[in-house]
């Protein structure tokens, strides 16, 4: 069959499938609230237009990314993102693009929070989360739609998250309000300055408006130097940009090559101790010498919390540990064993069976690979997630051991994004590690990802999963 | 105006039907046409022909989904125009890339002796697409029904263009295997 004929056959997809792919919901503004203001503005605008005609060449508009609603001088409550008193943010409060003609460059300056520029055509420099940078727009106006700016209120999130007594209502004024100034230069050399002002409302929604702006002496944030561009292959390699993350790991022990996690149930097993089978004592806990970033004990009779010397008893499939005179239940995480062949002690190589996870590698090259994660059959208790962190180890044939691949740089920090692993599906991630590890030499390697079964904040289980690959 | 209101205008042979259609779906149809044809003039022509076709179809037809009814007309007209233009070596839009990608699913050979049960093929493709995850399905339809660019799809779903391309590549391969397993050697 010719590809043109196949394209025509695809035209016969069912109506609901076709419609569902491009459903856009126009969010209606609450014009009852803003109608009067809008009417007043219209009168003022009409008069000012007569007195000061606006050149069509210098008309720049701003539209919200998801809804394509124009953000005007009148302003409106944005329905694309909200924030709660506990710092939890949903959606994107303000993600926008510019529309206009013959825009040469736009210099963005964000006063209090951060902004992230993305060029979906992948032609222009990007800057990660930054406050000041200049974007080259160019003559092709059809590309402006693909140049989006996402306002990231990291400082607000941090303040609400870190400070338990802090609420939106108690946030200082400068934190609840922000401004993004845009110094626009046109192809003909003319310039204009506009700004979007954003306000966090008491109910966690955001109000924004877009208008002409005049930079004054107090606007020192505009004088900051532009951020350096970050190459795309670095920007989108998993984990290369500031913000530390260290996952909290629940109390665990490793006994006879099985992993047990302290039970969340608060039960006393003191009365049941006659049914216990003595196994031994905790011999060690994770120290700084053991290179691990996930807090999971790796060696037998080892804990990840300070209970060295505590007695261990078998209790059915689980174990009970006597801590300070009390018997505490540790439930088995799964029935798989930590593999211990040829001096390798690796958990979950290729699969996490109780979550239906399989992890493998495609296109392994000295500078990176494609990580493939498939979920099927099993159901987790919450949502399966993974973060940006990963780790590489290499098989040392001389020593017959796995060893960490050394980092090229110090002070590594990992970005905070979370990737959802959908059920009954396969996801792929491109991993590029030149900055962290350089180009790998030939050998047998494993890459590790932490995968979590996330129920709610502070209530999740984490497991390591390794995928093996060869560099030739 | 809601869709039934617009359809009723056609049935009443009220010439306001075209204006109502244009106001509500003009941009939608234009986007489809421009994706396939790549130029304003040809796209405009196809959209106008869409309205004419709709006028001729209603009555007696009462579409269940007016939007996809119009979209399909535009898509077919635009693609026919593309084939004409292509024969004449004239410019086109995103469609050339889309067709090259679809070549993964078929032999791209015009085998006149091959008999294909078109109804069964359509059923199989619908079944495959319906069973994809929501995001995969929408990305597939946006690319191969609407002929949207990878950049546009990436932007709307806030995923990297490379991820869109990889997702599409994988889905095309899965579709090919799916069809082969059901006896469609395309």
XYZ file of C-alpha atoms in Angstrom:
658
model
C 0.000 0.000 0.000
C 1.251 3.507 -0.738
C 1.810 5.812 2.195
C -0.594 8.330 0.671
C -3.321 5.680 0.621
C -2.542 4.807 4.228
C -2.892 8.474 5.163
C -6.325 8.458 3.561
C -7.324 5.312 5.455
C -6.254 7.001 8.692
C -8.739 9.715 7.826
C -11.480 7.238 8.733
C -10.644 7.162 12.422
C -13.764 7.283 14.598
C -15.140 10.736 15.307
C -14.694 10.546 19.062
C -11.022 9.618 18.666
C -10.421 12.513 16.288
C -12.350 15.000 18.370
C -10.721 13.910 21.609
C -7.248 14.616 20.328
C -7.872 18.280 19.819
C -10.433 19.171 22.416
C -9.752 22.651 23.669
C -11.819 24.169 26.425
C -12.246 27.873 26.306
C -12.289 29.007 29.870
C -14.836 31.710 30.279
C -13.638 34.701 32.241
C -15.818 35.992 35.004
C -16.855 39.038 33.013
C -19.527 39.949 35.539
C -16.760 40.824 37.959
C -14.521 42.529 35.452
C -17.136 43.830 33.036
C -17.398 47.310 34.537
C -13.656 47.731 34.689
C -13.371 46.491 31.126
C -16.004 48.963 29.980
C -14.155 51.818 31.642
C -10.908 50.652 30.139
C -12.502 50.468 26.697
C -13.554 54.092 26.947
C -10.133 55.193 28.141
C -8.418 53.061 25.501
C -10.643 54.465 22.779
C -9.825 58.031 23.738
C -6.108 57.386 24.094
C -6.007 55.627 20.738
C -7.475 58.697 19.071
C -5.039 60.977 20.838
C -2.030 58.645 20.544
C -2.424 56.300 17.565
C -0.613 53.003 18.077
C 1.589 51.801 15.284
C 0.435 48.401 14.133
C 4.055 47.435 13.847
C 4.617 47.746 17.586
C 1.530 45.980 18.844
C 2.538 43.083 21.041
C 0.038 40.810 22.767
C 0.428 38.100 25.354
C -1.582 34.879 25.456
C -1.819 32.166 28.082
C -0.279 28.978 26.790
C -2.976 26.439 27.643
C -6.098 28.466 27.052
C -4.825 30.874 24.365
C -6.726 33.606 26.228
C -5.200 37.027 25.853
C -3.760 38.594 28.983
C -4.722 42.233 28.737
C -4.208 45.454 30.656
C -7.510 44.838 32.394
C -6.147 41.639 33.788
C -7.885 38.448 34.794
C -7.648 35.564 37.224
C -5.628 32.813 35.611
C -7.201 29.374 35.746
C -4.168 27.378 34.682
C -2.502 26.879 38.043
C -3.067 27.206 41.775
C -1.037 26.973 44.943
C -2.087 25.793 48.391
C -1.064 26.955 51.844
C 1.179 23.896 52.140
C 3.123 24.939 49.039
C 1.635 22.341 46.736
C 1.313 23.820 43.277
C -0.898 22.401 40.556
C -0.619 23.315 36.911
C 1.231 26.347 35.591
C 0.002 29.592 37.142
C 1.403 31.666 34.279
C 2.745 30.217 31.058
C 2.514 32.542 28.102
C 3.676 33.424 24.614
C 3.945 36.682 22.740
C 2.229 37.618 19.525
C 3.323 40.469 17.301
C 5.137 41.398 14.133
C 8.818 41.779 13.323
C 10.054 41.306 16.857
C 13.833 41.055 16.808
C 14.576 40.364 20.468
C 12.864 40.428 23.847
C 14.820 40.835 27.040
C 12.948 39.295 29.969
C 13.574 40.391 33.565
C 11.695 38.730 36.402
C 11.839 40.599 39.709
C 11.162 38.077 42.467
C 10.589 34.572 41.104
C 12.059 32.703 38.131
C 11.041 32.187 34.534
C 11.774 29.314 32.174
C 11.924 29.944 28.439
C 11.261 27.030 26.100
C 11.622 27.063 22.340
C 9.550 24.158 21.059
C 11.139 24.539 17.625
C 14.487 23.805 19.349
C 16.291 26.556 17.441
C 17.086 29.112 20.109
C 19.167 29.142 23.266
C 17.424 28.288 26.512
C 18.398 29.266 30.027
C 16.737 26.871 32.473
C 15.095 28.575 35.463
C 16.491 32.090 35.336
C 15.564 35.697 36.006
C 17.160 37.698 33.183
C 17.795 36.632 29.607
C 17.292 37.749 26.016
C 15.432 35.754 23.383
C 15.860 36.218 19.667
C 12.398 36.088 18.105
C 13.129 36.674 14.416
C 11.095 37.515 11.360
C 8.998 34.338 11.253
C 5.972 35.318 13.329
C 4.531 31.807 13.098
C 7.348 30.688 15.418
C 6.378 33.085 18.223
C 3.612 30.683 19.229
C 6.289 28.111 20.063
C 8.330 30.406 22.308
C 6.802 29.958 25.747
C 7.729 31.504 29.061
C 6.771 29.680 32.246
C 6.709 31.694 35.489
C 8.075 29.492 38.294
C 7.226 30.757 41.810
C 9.947 28.708 43.512
C 10.448 31.171 46.344
C 6.739 31.059 47.216
C 6.695 27.268 47.137
C 9.800 27.064 49.287
C 8.461 29.501 51.868
C 5.112 27.733 52.177
C 6.713 24.287 52.245
C 9.546 24.989 54.668
C 7.630 27.138 57.093
C 4.748 25.205 58.693
C 3.131 28.280 60.158
C 3.254 30.191 56.898
C 0.134 30.541 54.752
C -0.611 32.442 51.574
C -2.283 35.153 53.642
C 0.810 35.652 55.807
C 3.314 35.794 52.934
C 5.075 39.149 52.615
C 3.847 41.512 49.937
C 6.944 41.206 47.773
C 6.495 37.456 47.674
C 2.853 37.608 46.647
C 3.499 40.000 43.783
C 5.895 39.785 40.913
C 6.599 41.491 37.640
C 8.132 40.294 34.368
C 9.480 43.214 32.356
C 9.897 42.753 28.613
C 12.197 45.074 26.723
C 11.155 44.514 23.128
C 13.278 45.466 20.133
C 11.741 45.331 16.666
C 13.436 44.574 13.371
C 13.250 48.259 12.446
C 15.227 49.201 15.552
C 12.309 50.649 17.504
C 11.817 49.586 21.084
C 9.019 49.333 23.566
C 8.751 48.085 27.138
C 5.896 46.007 28.477
C 5.344 44.080 31.686
C 3.217 41.322 33.105
C 2.337 41.778 36.759
C 1.280 38.740 38.723
C -0.434 38.612 42.099
C -1.096 35.613 44.308
C -4.639 35.871 45.616
C -5.773 34.649 49.023
C -7.498 31.624 47.532
C -4.308 30.394 45.838
C -5.186 31.554 42.340
C -3.204 34.131 40.400
C -4.206 37.412 38.821
C -2.184 38.802 35.917
C -2.277 41.743 33.578
C -0.124 42.937 30.691
C 0.503 46.571 29.927
C 3.035 49.176 28.849
C 5.751 49.724 31.395
C 8.297 52.400 32.185
C 11.443 51.170 33.904
C 12.346 53.389 36.851
C 15.381 53.750 39.120
C 13.963 51.383 41.688
C 13.828 48.531 39.152
C 17.346 47.319 39.891
C 16.316 43.762 38.937
C 16.382 44.846 35.310
C 20.067 45.708 35.658
C 21.060 42.156 36.543
C 23.265 40.489 33.999
C 21.649 38.082 31.553
C 21.931 34.398 32.420
C 24.201 32.271 30.286
C 22.534 29.985 27.786
C 22.579 26.306 28.702
C 23.073 23.837 25.829
C 19.968 21.807 25.192
C 21.661 18.455 25.584
C 22.752 19.486 29.041
C 19.487 21.150 29.977
C 17.477 18.060 29.203
C 19.983 15.478 30.380
C 18.547 14.099 33.609
C 20.100 15.977 36.476
C 22.635 18.704 35.827
C 21.166 21.839 37.313
C 21.078 23.144 40.880
C 18.692 22.065 43.667
C 19.587 19.252 45.968
C 17.361 16.289 46.580
C 17.903 13.508 49.004
C 14.978 11.142 49.299
C 13.860 10.254 52.792
C 13.898 6.513 53.246
C 11.763 4.717 55.826
C 13.503 2.567 58.491
C 14.654 -0.677 56.899
C 16.785 -3.709 57.649
C 18.393 -6.277 55.422
C 18.234 -9.772 56.889
C 19.287 -12.960 55.086
C 19.318 -11.100 51.792
C 15.767 -9.857 52.222
C 14.652 -6.301 52.781
C 12.175 -5.401 55.508
C 10.579 -2.054 56.231
C 9.378 -0.874 59.625
C 5.643 -1.300 59.812
C 3.492 1.815 60.006
C 1.103 0.007 62.272
C 1.580 0.796 65.904
C 1.138 -2.654 67.412
C 2.819 -4.244 70.376
C 4.207 -7.672 69.768
C 5.542 -8.060 73.284
C 2.801 -10.509 74.172
C 3.475 -12.607 71.074
C 7.210 -13.039 71.605
C 6.970 -16.724 72.414
C 6.238 -17.340 68.700
C 9.436 -15.645 67.510
C 12.491 -17.415 66.063
C 15.753 -15.770 67.005
C 17.919 -14.842 63.967
C 20.729 -12.764 65.393
C 21.542 -9.102 65.967
C 21.880 -6.023 63.758
C 25.578 -5.825 62.980
C 25.897 -2.524 61.153
C 24.063 0.461 59.842
C 24.663 2.628 56.803
C 27.634 4.924 57.359
C 29.168 7.719 55.347
C 31.739 5.258 54.068
C 29.134 3.322 52.178
C 28.395 5.133 49.008
C 24.666 5.239 48.754
C 22.325 8.063 48.069
C 19.116 6.174 48.610
C 19.441 5.128 52.279
C 18.647 1.462 51.629
C 20.744 -1.114 53.542
C 22.692 -3.379 51.240
C 24.486 -5.838 53.505
C 23.082 -8.626 55.641
C 22.040 -7.767 59.203
C 22.342 -4.125 58.332
C 19.932 -1.302 59.120
C 19.596 2.227 57.790
C 18.894 3.648 61.255
C 20.898 3.397 64.503
C 19.838 0.056 65.999
C 23.131 -1.837 65.983
C 23.049 -4.630 68.543
C 19.249 -5.035 68.486
C 17.940 -8.611 68.471
C 16.147 -9.891 65.380
C 13.396 -12.519 65.353
C 11.590 -14.193 62.471
C 7.803 -13.733 62.706
C 5.995 -15.495 59.873
C 7.153 -13.783 56.645
C 8.273 -10.694 58.531
C 10.829 -9.947 61.233
C 10.516 -8.352 64.624
C 13.363 -6.334 66.142
C 13.697 -5.655 69.834
C 14.483 -1.938 70.191
C 14.735 -0.393 73.654
C 12.816 -3.287 75.141
C 9.963 -3.110 72.625
C 9.335 -5.504 69.759
C 8.864 -3.639 66.460
C 7.473 -5.269 63.341
C 9.370 -4.960 60.059
C 7.357 -6.174 57.087
C 8.997 -7.892 54.155
C 9.036 -5.590 51.126
C 8.866 -8.469 48.697
C 9.916 -12.080 48.380
C 12.776 -11.461 45.977
C 16.296 -11.982 47.222
C 19.177 -9.647 46.857
C 21.318 -11.325 44.284
C 24.608 -12.398 45.711
C 26.468 -14.175 42.965
C 30.055 -13.485 42.001
C 30.380 -10.811 44.668
C 27.576 -8.791 43.157
C 24.963 -7.525 45.561
C 22.446 -5.715 43.467
C 18.769 -5.224 44.110
C 16.136 -5.400 41.414
C 18.178 -5.988 38.338
C 15.906 -5.304 35.437
C 12.610 -5.746 37.280
C 10.696 -4.766 40.368
C 8.228 -7.666 40.273
C 5.795 -6.484 42.939
C 5.228 -3.228 41.054
C 5.264 -4.799 37.600
C 8.253 -2.673 36.620
C 10.888 -3.650 34.099
C 13.841 -1.411 33.346
C 16.083 -1.800 30.316
C 18.405 0.168 28.093
C 18.432 1.015 24.388
C 21.033 2.741 22.255
C 23.792 2.589 24.858
C 26.670 4.823 23.775
C 29.704 6.200 25.609
C 27.905 9.503 26.285
C 24.411 8.277 27.118
C 21.548 5.915 26.503
C 17.805 5.559 26.297
C 16.255 4.205 29.481
C 13.101 2.154 28.911
C 10.647 1.572 31.751
C 7.612 -0.671 31.293
C 4.835 -1.178 33.815
C 2.332 -4.015 33.500
C 0.066 -6.399 35.378
C 0.776 -5.452 39.008
C -0.909 -2.549 40.777
C 1.051 -0.322 43.155
C -0.630 1.161 46.207
C -0.101 4.710 44.954
C 1.488 6.363 41.959
C 4.760 5.051 40.552
C 7.305 7.815 40.188
C 10.963 8.392 39.579
C 13.100 11.493 39.931
C 16.054 12.828 38.015
C 18.744 11.041 40.039
C 20.580 8.082 38.561
C 23.865 6.303 39.222
C 26.314 4.297 37.146
C 28.476 1.381 38.245
C 30.980 -0.601 36.208
C 32.096 -4.227 36.481
C 35.739 -4.558 37.415
C 36.995 -7.861 35.996
C 40.264 -7.674 37.910
C 38.645 -7.290 41.308
C 35.508 -9.189 40.393
C 33.331 -6.421 41.826
C 31.020 -3.645 40.795
C 32.464 -0.220 41.327
C 31.044 3.265 41.162
C 31.872 5.179 38.004
C 33.712 8.245 39.312
C 32.197 11.678 38.790
C 34.091 14.296 36.812
C 32.705 17.158 38.867
C 32.056 17.889 42.534
C 28.972 19.302 44.211
C 26.451 17.578 42.069
C 22.848 18.587 42.577
C 19.801 16.991 41.038
C 16.709 18.702 39.720
C 13.431 18.144 41.542
C 11.179 17.028 38.709
C 9.148 13.882 39.155
C 8.383 11.538 36.282
C 5.164 9.562 36.553
C 5.345 5.944 35.407
C 1.949 5.247 33.866
C 0.285 1.881 34.351
C 0.350 -0.627 31.510
C 2.597 1.530 29.413
C 6.189 2.088 28.442
C 8.139 5.289 28.950
C 11.513 6.220 27.586
C 14.025 8.774 28.860
C 17.143 10.029 27.173
C 20.065 10.050 29.603
C 23.204 12.033 28.748
C 26.054 11.983 31.247
C 28.995 13.794 29.632
C 29.029 16.431 32.356
C 28.862 13.889 35.176
C 30.970 11.032 33.855
C 32.506 12.064 30.521
C 32.538 9.394 27.820
C 32.580 5.850 29.179
C 35.163 3.361 28.017
C 34.227 -0.150 26.870
C 32.834 -2.368 29.590
C 29.791 -3.729 31.389
C 27.786 -1.112 33.243
C 24.612 -0.780 35.228
C 22.441 2.282 35.634
C 20.320 2.668 38.745
C 17.070 4.561 39.210
C 15.090 4.951 42.404
C 11.449 4.171 41.822
C 8.806 5.110 44.369
C 5.306 3.904 45.074
C 3.984 7.300 46.184
C 0.778 7.457 48.215
C 1.082 10.903 49.778
C 3.720 13.270 51.138
C 5.853 11.294 53.566
C 4.076 8.040 52.774
C 5.835 6.157 50.017
C 8.032 3.154 49.366
C 11.196 3.347 47.338
C 13.156 0.637 45.582
C 16.285 0.659 43.463
C 16.179 -0.790 40.021
C 19.233 -1.450 37.880
C 19.499 -1.961 34.139
C 22.629 -3.480 32.665
C 24.266 -2.421 29.407
C 27.471 -2.818 27.446
C 29.671 -0.136 25.948
C 31.744 -1.545 23.133
C -24.391 28.794 18.243
C -24.467 25.131 19.100
C -23.868 22.465 16.475
C -27.486 21.399 16.146
C -28.437 25.007 15.516
C -25.890 25.264 12.741
C -27.008 21.965 11.176
C -30.616 23.157 11.304
C -29.600 26.219 9.289
C -28.320 23.887 6.570
C -31.513 21.885 6.656
C -33.554 25.081 6.413
C -31.363 26.115 3.427
C -30.585 29.294 5.360
C -27.472 30.921 3.889
C -26.450 31.987 7.414
C -25.315 28.363 7.804
C -22.020 29.076 6.055
C -21.272 32.127 8.196
C -22.110 30.258 11.368
C -19.861 27.403 10.297
C -17.057 29.752 9.391
C -17.326 31.626 12.684
C -17.174 28.474 14.768
C -15.014 26.096 12.727
C -13.285 28.221 10.135
C -10.023 28.356 12.042
C -10.170 24.643 12.840
C -10.625 23.716 9.181
C -7.985 26.201 8.080
C -5.444 24.658 10.436
C -6.032 21.192 8.995
C -5.819 22.487 5.437
C -2.694 24.530 6.080
C -0.946 21.626 7.791
C -1.444 19.551 4.670
C -1.040 22.172 1.981
C 1.431 24.580 3.527
C 0.138 27.734 1.908
C -2.605 30.199 2.699
C -4.163 30.344 -0.747
C -4.700 26.632 -1.237
C -5.841 26.236 2.362
C -8.409 29.016 1.934
C -9.700 27.356 -1.226
C -10.121 24.009 0.516
C -11.938 25.566 3.432
C -14.371 27.265 1.077
C -14.873 23.958 -0.725
C -15.554 22.378 2.660
C -18.466 24.741 3.191
C -19.787 23.916 -0.271
C -19.519 20.203 0.407
C -21.262 20.663 3.745
C -24.053 22.643 2.033
C -24.515 19.818 -0.464
C -24.433 17.108 2.208
C -26.984 18.643 4.585
C -29.753 17.739 4.208
C -30.057 14.807 4.069
C -27.135 14.145 6.350
C -27.330 15.109 10.062
C -23.772 14.653 11.411
C -23.394 13.327 14.921
C -20.236 15.378 15.374
C -20.259 18.463 13.176
C -16.641 19.298 13.982
C -15.214 15.995 12.782
C -17.653 15.886 9.851
C -16.218 19.194 8.633
C -12.689 18.195 9.585
C -12.851 15.038 7.512
C -14.158 16.924 4.493
C -11.350 19.461 4.816
C -8.768 16.760 5.314
C -9.886 14.821 2.251
C -10.134 17.888 0.044
C -6.761 19.160 1.225
C -5.062 15.861 0.672
C -6.504 15.565 -2.819
C -5.180 19.046 -3.519
C -1.822 18.022 -2.088
C -1.645 15.036 -4.423
C -2.447 17.289 -7.356
C 0.163 19.833 -6.233
C 2.695 17.123 -5.601
C 2.256 15.838 -9.127
C 2.826 19.388 -10.306
C 5.893 19.679 -8.010
C 4.407 22.563 -6.014
C 5.099 23.412 -2.394
C 3.407 21.699 0.562
C 3.257 21.759 4.358
C 4.003 19.365 7.137
C 2.387 16.547 5.156
C 5.575 15.460 3.419
C 7.192 14.646 6.744
C 4.012 12.937 7.944
C 3.878 10.722 4.879
C 7.534 9.797 5.190
C 6.876 8.690 8.754
C 3.841 6.645 7.721
C 6.054 4.785 5.277
C 7.193 2.843 8.383
C 3.798 1.181 8.482
C 3.463 0.194 4.844
C 5.513 -1.129 1.962
C 4.868 2.082 0.018
C 4.423 -0.053 -3.088
C 1.334 0.223 -5.233
C 0.403 -3.426 -5.463
C -2.637 -3.478 -7.712
C -3.093 -7.205 -7.158
C -3.335 -6.807 -3.400
C -6.891 -7.028 -2.194
C -7.457 -5.306 1.089
C -10.711 -5.383 2.973
C -10.862 -1.650 3.663
C -13.644 -1.903 6.230
C -11.703 -4.471 8.220
C -8.548 -2.389 7.949
C -10.357 0.696 9.268
C -11.784 -1.376 12.120
C -8.354 -2.708 13.005
C -6.724 0.731 12.962
C -9.516 2.167 15.089
C -9.167 -0.683 17.535
C -5.402 -0.173 17.779
C -5.630 3.568 18.255
C -8.442 3.265 20.761
C -6.359 0.922 22.912
C -3.421 3.306 23.144
C -3.012 5.342 26.301
C -4.777 8.712 26.113
C -1.623 10.708 25.573
C -0.176 8.331 22.981
C -3.497 8.234 21.162
C -3.817 11.988 21.048
C -0.222 12.446 19.907
C -0.770 9.854 17.144
C -4.006 11.472 15.972
C -2.560 14.976 16.146
C 0.298 13.892 13.908
C -1.359 11.516 11.454
C -4.902 12.823 11.245
C -4.402 16.555 11.803
C -0.810 16.598 10.442
C 0.233 18.914 13.292
C 3.935 19.606 13.577
C 6.017 17.848 16.219
C 6.791 21.262 17.747
C 3.118 22.061 18.171
C 2.324 18.707 19.703
C 5.319 18.987 22.063
C 4.287 22.463 23.114
C 0.684 21.524 23.790
C 1.609 18.482 25.838
C 4.646 20.164 27.426
C 6.954 17.336 26.471
C 10.160 17.531 24.531
C 9.910 17.341 20.725
C 12.324 14.418 20.871
C 9.930 12.575 23.153
C 7.075 13.191 20.719
C 9.154 11.823 17.850
C 10.175 8.739 19.838
C 6.577 8.118 20.933
C 5.375 8.367 17.338
C 8.134 6.083 16.095
C 7.293 3.448 18.645
C 3.566 3.696 17.958
C 4.098 3.334 14.204
C 6.096 0.167 14.779
C 3.444 -1.172 17.113
C 0.758 -0.410 14.539
C 2.642 -2.235 11.832
C 3.047 -5.328 13.999
C -0.601 -5.102 15.054
C -1.793 -5.009 11.457
C 0.522 -7.806 10.340
C -0.747 -10.000 13.159
C -4.265 -9.435 11.843
C -3.335 -10.413 8.327
C -2.792 -6.977 6.822
C 0.436 -7.050 4.833
C 0.452 -3.445 3.699
